[in-house]
Short mmCIF file of C-alpha atoms in Angstrom, two decimals:
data_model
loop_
_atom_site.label_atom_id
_atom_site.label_comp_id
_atom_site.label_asym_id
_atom_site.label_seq_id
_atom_site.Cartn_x
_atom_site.Cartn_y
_atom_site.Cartn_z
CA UNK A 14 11.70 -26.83 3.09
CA UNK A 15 12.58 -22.75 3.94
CA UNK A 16 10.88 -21.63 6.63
CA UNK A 17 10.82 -18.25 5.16
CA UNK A 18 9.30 -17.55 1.79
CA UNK A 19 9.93 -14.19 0.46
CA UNK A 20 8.27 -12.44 -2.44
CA UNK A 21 10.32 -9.65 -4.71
CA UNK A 22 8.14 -8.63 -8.18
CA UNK A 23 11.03 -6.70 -9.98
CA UNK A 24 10.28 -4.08 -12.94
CA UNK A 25 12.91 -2.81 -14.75
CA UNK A 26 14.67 -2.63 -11.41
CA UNK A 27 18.32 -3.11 -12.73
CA UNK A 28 19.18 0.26 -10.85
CA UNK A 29 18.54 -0.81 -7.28
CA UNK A 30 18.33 -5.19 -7.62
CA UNK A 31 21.81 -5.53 -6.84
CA UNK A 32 21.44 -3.63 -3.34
CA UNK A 33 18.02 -5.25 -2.55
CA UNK A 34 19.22 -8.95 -3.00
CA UNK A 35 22.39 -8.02 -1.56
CA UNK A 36 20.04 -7.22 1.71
CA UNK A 37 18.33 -9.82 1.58
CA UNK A 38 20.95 -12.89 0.85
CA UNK A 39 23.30 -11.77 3.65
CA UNK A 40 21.12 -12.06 6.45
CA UNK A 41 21.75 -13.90 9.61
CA UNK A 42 18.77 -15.76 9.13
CA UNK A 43 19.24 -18.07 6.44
CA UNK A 44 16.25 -20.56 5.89
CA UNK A 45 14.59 -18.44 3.35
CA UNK A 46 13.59 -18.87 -0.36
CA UNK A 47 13.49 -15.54 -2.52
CA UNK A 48 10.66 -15.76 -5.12
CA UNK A 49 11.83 -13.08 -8.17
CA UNK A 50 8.92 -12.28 -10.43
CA UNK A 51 10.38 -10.35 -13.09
CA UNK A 52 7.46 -8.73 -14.44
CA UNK A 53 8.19 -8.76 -18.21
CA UNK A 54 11.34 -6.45 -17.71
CA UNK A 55 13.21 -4.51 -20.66
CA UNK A 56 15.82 -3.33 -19.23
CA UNK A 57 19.29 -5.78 -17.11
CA UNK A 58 16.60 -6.88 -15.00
CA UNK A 59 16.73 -10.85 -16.33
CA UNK A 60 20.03 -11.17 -16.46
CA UNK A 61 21.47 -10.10 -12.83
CA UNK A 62 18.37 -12.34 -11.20
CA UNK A 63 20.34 -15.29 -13.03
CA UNK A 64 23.51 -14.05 -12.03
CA UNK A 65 22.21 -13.89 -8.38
CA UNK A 66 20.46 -17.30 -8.80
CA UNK A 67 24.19 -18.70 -10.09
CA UNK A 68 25.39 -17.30 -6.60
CA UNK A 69 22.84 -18.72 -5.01
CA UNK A 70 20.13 -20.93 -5.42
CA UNK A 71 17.57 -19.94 -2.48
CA UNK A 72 16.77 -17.51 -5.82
CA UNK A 73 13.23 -19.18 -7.40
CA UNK A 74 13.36 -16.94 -10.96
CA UNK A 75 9.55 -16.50 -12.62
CA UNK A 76 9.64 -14.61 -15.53
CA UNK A 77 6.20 -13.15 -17.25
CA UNK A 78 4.72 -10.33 -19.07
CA UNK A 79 4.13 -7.34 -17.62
CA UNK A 80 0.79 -7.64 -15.39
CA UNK A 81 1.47 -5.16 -12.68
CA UNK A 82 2.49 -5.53 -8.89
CA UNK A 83 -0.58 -7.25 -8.04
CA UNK A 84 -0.40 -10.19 -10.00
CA UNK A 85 3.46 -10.42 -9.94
CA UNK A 86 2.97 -11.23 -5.79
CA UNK A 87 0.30 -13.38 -6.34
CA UNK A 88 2.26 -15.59 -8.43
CA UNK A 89 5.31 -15.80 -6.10
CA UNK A 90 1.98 -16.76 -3.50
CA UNK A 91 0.90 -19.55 -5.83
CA UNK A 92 4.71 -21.30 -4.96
CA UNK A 93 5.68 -19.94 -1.37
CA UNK A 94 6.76 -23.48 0.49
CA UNK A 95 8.05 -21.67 3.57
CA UNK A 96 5.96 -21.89 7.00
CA UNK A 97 5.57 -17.75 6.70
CA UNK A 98 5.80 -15.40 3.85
CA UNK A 99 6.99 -11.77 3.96
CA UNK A 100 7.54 -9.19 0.66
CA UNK A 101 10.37 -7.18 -0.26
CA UNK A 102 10.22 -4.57 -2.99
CA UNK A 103 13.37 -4.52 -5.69
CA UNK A 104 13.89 -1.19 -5.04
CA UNK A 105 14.47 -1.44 -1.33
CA UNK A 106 16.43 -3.23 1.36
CA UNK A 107 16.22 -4.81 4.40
CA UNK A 108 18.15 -4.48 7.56
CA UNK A 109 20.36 -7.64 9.14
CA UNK A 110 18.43 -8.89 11.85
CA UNK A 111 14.91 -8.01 10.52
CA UNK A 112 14.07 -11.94 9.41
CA UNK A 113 15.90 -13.34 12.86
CA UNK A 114 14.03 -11.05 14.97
CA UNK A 115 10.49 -11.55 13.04
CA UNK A 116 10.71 -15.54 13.13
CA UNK A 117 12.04 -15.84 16.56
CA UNK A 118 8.83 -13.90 17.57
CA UNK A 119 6.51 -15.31 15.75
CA UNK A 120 7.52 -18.62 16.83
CA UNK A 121 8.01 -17.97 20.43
CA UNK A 122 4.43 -16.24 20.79
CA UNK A 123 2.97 -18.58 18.02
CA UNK A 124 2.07 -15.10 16.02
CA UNK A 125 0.29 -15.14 12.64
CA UNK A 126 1.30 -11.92 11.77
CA UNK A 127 4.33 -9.99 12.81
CA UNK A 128 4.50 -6.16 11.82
CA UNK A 129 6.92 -3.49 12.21
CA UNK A 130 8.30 -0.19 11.38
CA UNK A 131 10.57 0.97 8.39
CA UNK A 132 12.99 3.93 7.75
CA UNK A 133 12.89 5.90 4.64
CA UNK A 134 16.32 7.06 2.13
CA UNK A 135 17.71 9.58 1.30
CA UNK A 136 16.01 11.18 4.39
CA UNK A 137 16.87 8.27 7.16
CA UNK A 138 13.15 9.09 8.57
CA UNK A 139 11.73 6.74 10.40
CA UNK A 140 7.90 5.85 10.36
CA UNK A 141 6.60 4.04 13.45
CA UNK A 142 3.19 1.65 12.95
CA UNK A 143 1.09 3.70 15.26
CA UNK A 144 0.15 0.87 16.81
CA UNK A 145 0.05 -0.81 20.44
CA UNK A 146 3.73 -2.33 20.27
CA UNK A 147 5.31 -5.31 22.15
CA UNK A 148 1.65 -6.68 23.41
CA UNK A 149 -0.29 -9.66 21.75
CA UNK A 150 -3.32 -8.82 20.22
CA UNK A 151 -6.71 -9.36 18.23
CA UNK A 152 -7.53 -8.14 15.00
CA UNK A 153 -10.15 -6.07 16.78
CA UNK A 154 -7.38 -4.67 19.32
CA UNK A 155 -4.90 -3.80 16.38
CA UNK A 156 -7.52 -1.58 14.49
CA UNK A 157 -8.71 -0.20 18.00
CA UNK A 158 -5.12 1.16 19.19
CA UNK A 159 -5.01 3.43 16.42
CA UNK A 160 -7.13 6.38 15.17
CA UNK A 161 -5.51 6.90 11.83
CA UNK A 162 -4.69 3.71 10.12
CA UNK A 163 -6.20 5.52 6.91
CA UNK A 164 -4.74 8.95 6.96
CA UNK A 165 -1.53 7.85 8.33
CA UNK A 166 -1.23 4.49 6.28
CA UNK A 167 -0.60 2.69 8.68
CA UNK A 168 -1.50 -0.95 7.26
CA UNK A 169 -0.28 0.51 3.69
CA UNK A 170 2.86 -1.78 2.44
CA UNK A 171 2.31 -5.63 2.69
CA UNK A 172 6.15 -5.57 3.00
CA UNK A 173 5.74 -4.55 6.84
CA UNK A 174 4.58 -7.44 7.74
CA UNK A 175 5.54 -11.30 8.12
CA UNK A 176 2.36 -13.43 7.84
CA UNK A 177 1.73 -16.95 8.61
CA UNK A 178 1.96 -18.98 4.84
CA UNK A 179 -0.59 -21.20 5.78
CA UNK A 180 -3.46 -18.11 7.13
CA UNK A 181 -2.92 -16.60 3.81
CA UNK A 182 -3.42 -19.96 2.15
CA UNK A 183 -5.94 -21.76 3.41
CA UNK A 184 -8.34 -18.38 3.44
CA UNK A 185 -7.45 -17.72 -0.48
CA UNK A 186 -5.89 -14.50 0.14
CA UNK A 187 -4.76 -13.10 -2.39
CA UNK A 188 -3.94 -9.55 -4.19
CA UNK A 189 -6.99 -7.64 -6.15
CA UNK A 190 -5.21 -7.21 -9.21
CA UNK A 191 -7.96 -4.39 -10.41
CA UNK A 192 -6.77 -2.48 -7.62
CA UNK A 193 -3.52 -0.68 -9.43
CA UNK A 194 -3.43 1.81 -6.72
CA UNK A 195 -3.31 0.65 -2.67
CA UNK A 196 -3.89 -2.42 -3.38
CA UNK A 197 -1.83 -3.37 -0.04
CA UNK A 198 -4.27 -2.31 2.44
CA UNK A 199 -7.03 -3.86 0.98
CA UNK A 200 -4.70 -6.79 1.14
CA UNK A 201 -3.64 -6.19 4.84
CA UNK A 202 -6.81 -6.26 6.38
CA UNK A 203 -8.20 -8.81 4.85
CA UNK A 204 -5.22 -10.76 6.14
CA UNK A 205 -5.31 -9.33 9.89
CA UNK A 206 -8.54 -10.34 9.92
CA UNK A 207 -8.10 -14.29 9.54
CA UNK A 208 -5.59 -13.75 11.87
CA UNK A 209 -5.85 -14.30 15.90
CA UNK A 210 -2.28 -13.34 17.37
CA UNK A 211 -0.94 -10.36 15.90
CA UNK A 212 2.04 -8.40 17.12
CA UNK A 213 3.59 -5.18 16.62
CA UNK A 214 7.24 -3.46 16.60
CA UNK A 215 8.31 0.08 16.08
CA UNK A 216 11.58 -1.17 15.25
CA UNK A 217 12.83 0.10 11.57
CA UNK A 218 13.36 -3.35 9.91
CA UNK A 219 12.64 -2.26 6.57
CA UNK A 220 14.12 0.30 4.45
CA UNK A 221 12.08 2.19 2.00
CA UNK A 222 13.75 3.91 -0.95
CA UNK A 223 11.40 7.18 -1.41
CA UNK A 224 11.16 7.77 -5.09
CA UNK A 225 9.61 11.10 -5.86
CA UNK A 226 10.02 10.78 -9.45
CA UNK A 227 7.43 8.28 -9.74
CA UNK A 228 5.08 9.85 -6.87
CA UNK A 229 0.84 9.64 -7.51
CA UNK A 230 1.82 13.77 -6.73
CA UNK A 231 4.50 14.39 -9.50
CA UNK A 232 3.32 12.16 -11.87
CA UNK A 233 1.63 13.78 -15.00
CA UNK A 234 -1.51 11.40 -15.57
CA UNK A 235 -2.65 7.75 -14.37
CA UNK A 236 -5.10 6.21 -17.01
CA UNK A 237 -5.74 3.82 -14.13
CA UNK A 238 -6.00 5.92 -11.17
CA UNK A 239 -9.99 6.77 -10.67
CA UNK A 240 -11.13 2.82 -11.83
CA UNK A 241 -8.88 1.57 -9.16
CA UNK A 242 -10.09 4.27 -6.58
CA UNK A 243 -13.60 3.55 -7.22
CA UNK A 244 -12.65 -0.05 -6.61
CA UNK A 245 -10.65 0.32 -4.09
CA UNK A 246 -13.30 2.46 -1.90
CA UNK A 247 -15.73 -0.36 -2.41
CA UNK A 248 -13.64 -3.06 -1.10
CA UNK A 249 -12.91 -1.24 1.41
CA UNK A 250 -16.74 -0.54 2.61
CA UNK A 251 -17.29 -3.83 1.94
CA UNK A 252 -14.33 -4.74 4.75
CA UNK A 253 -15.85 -2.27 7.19
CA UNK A 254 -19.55 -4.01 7.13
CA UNK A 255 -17.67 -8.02 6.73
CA UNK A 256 -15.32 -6.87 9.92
CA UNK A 257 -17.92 -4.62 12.04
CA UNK A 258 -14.91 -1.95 12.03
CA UNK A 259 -17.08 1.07 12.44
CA UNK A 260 -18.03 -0.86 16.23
CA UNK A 261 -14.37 -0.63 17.66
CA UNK A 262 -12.36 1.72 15.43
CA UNK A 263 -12.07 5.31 13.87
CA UNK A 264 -11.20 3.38 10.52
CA UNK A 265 -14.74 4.63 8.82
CA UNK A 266 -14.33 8.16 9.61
CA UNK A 267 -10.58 8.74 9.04
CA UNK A 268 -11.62 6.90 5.45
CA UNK A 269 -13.86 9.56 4.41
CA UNK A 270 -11.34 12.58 5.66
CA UNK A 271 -8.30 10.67 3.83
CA UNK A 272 -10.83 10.51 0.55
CA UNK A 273 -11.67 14.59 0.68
CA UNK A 274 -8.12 15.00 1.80
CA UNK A 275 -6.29 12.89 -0.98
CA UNK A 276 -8.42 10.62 -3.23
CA UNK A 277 -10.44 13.76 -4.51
CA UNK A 278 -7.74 16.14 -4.74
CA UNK A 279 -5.89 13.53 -6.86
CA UNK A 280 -8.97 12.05 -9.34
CA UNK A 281 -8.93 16.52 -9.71
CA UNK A 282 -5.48 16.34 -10.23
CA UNK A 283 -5.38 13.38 -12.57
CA UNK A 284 -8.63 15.01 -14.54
CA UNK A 285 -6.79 17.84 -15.64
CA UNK A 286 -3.63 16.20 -16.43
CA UNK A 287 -5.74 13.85 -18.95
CA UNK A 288 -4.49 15.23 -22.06
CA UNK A 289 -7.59 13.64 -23.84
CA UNK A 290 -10.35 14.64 -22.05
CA UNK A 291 -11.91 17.70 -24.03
CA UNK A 292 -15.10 18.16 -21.33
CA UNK A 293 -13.54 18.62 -17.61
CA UNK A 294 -16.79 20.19 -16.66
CA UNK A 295 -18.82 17.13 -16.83
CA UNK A 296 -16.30 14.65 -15.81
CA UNK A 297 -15.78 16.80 -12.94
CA UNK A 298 -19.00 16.09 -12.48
CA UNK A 299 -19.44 12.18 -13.07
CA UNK A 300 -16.08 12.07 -10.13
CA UNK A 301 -18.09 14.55 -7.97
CA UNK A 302 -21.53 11.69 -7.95
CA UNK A 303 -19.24 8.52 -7.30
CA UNK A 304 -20.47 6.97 -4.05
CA UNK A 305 -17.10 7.96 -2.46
CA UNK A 306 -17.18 11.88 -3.03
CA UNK A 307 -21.10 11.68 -1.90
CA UNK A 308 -20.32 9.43 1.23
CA UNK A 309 -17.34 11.15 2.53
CA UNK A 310 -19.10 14.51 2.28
CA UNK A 311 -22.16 13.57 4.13
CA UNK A 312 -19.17 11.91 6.56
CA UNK A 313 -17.23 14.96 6.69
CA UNK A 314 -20.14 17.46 6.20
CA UNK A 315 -19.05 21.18 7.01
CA UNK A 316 -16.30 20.66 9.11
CA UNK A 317 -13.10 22.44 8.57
CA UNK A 318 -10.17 19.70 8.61
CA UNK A 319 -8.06 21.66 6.10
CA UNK A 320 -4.91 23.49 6.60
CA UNK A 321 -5.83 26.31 4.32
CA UNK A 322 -8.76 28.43 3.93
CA UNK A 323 -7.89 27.89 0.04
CA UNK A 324 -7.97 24.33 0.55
CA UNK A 325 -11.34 24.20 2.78
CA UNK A 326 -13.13 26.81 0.32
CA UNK A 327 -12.04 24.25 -2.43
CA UNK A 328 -13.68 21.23 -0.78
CA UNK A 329 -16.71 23.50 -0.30
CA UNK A 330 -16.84 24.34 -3.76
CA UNK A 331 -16.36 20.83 -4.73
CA UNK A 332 -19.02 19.50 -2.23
CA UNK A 333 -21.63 22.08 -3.58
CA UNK A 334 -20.70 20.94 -7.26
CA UNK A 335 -19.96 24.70 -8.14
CA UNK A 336 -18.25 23.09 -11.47
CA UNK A 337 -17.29 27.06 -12.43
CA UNK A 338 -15.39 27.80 -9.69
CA UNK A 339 -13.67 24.65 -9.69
CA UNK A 340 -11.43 25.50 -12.36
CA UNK A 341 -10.21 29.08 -10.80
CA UNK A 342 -9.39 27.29 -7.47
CA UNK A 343 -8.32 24.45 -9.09
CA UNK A 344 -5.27 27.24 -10.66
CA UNK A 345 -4.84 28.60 -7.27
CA UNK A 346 -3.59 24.98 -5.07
CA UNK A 347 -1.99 23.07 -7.89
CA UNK A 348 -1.23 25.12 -10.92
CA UNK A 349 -2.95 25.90 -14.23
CA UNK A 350 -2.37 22.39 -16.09
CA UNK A 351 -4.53 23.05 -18.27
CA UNK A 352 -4.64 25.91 -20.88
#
């Protein structure tokens, strides 16, 4: 049995497999099992993940239709037989030592979760946890040493972590597959949260190719986007009353300034990009009376926490529901997208 499972969904990810499994194959550490969900792939995808498996058969191939991220890791979570599980994206890489340096750890200080830091390419930025690093701790201690876990993601990517197989098991964790849009956090805490010896490195292990092609930012429209918000924010209450995290963390309030900050700019955003939506008035609107615009305002309330006097007079405009200004203002951060 591998002590290691580890989890790559692949879309269409002919471009960048090749240097992902390459990563992950040559490490050091070698007791591993790589689950490959190819996620109903059109392009090379199916045919270099048997080429790899012919090289090498630690490769476990499941091929399906294309159901999204969510599901794709929670069938390579349905088969993990290693001890602990980790994830690796198709369209990044890992460095050498980061599987010999996680499992040593985690065995030596009997950890159930292991999490560390990552660099990004092009750029060769690196993004520390924010954390409390090098120290055993809690769930409650992890969420305490840091005062921007929302607005800094810093429990986004389940691929920064290494959990214990049998926590995430035995608990039924598992992805929210009507989450299309960070779903990992969601994920994350639930899964710190079963757990009672977590530890924490600033050490880059992982590395994250930054596409900006296919950014929530750059991209035109997401039919998905304000569903899986909407969802999202109510998991996410619903993880703040299950885990008490408004008694020993900033978690609730940096939520509500990372929803006026970045949710509500981008359900805006996403509105006017809808190239079938004739009435932007009124599903302005119907985004400005969801539970998360009216909570984070009344969380928020008048404070300035914007950069820009454009930018605050925009949230006030959008807090007062001033639907006819929204449009001019609108024009004046991101563009006229609509004619």
């Amino acid at each position: 049995m591998p002590l290691l499972s580890i989890i790559i969904p692949v879309y269409n990810g002919a471009s960048f497999l090749d240097d992902c499994l390459r990563s992950v194959l040559s490490q050091h550490f070698q007791d591993i099992e790589v689950i490959c969900i190819n996620d109903g792939s059109t392009d090379e995808t199916p045919n270099l993940l048997r080429h790899w498996q012919q090289k090498d058969g630690r490769i476990v191939i499941i091929d399906q239709e294309n159901q999204g991220l969510s599901t794709s890791r929670n069938k390579g979570l349905e088969i993990v037989k290693g001890e602990y599980v980790t994830f690796v994206d198709a369209d990044d890489m890992v460095c050498e030592d980061i599987y010999t340096t996680s499992i040593e750890t985690m065995e030596y200080h009997q950890l159930d979760a292991y999490l560390f830091g990552f660099k990004t390419i092009p750029d060769n930025k690196v993004h520390l946890t924010g954390f409390t690093t090098d120290k055993l701790l809690t769930p409650q201690e992890l969420f305490s040493s840091c005062s921007h876990i929302q607005s800094k993601n810093s429990l986004c990517f389940c691929w920064r972590f290494v959990f214990r197989a049998s926590i995430l098991e035995s608990n039924h964790l598992i992805f929210d597959e009507r989450i299309k849009i960070g779903e990992d956090m969601v994920f994350n805490i639930d899964a710190i949260f079963h757990c009672r010896r977590i530890m924490v490195s600033d050490a880059p292990k992982y590395i994250y190719r930054k596409n900006n092609a296919e950014s929530l930012m750059t991209t035109p429209f997401k039919k998905e986007l304000e569903a899986s918000f909407i969802h999202m924010y109510s998991t996410k209450k619903d993880q703040i009353v299950k885990y008490h995290l408004a008694e020993f963390s900033d978690y609730p309030s940096d939520l509500n300034k990372y929803i006026i900050m970045s949710y509500l700019p981008l359900m805006v955003k996403n509105l006017y990009a809808d190239p079938s939506n004739p009435d932007i008035p009124s599903s302005l609107r119907r985004i400005l009376s969801l539970d998360m615009a009216r909570d984070a305002f009344s969380g928020v309330g008048f404070r300035n926490i914007f950069p820009s006097r454009k930018e605050y007079a925009f949230y006030l405009i959008l807090r007062f529901k001033c639907i006819s200004l929204a449009k001019h203002y609108y024009d004046k951060l991101y563009g006229n997208l609509r004619h």
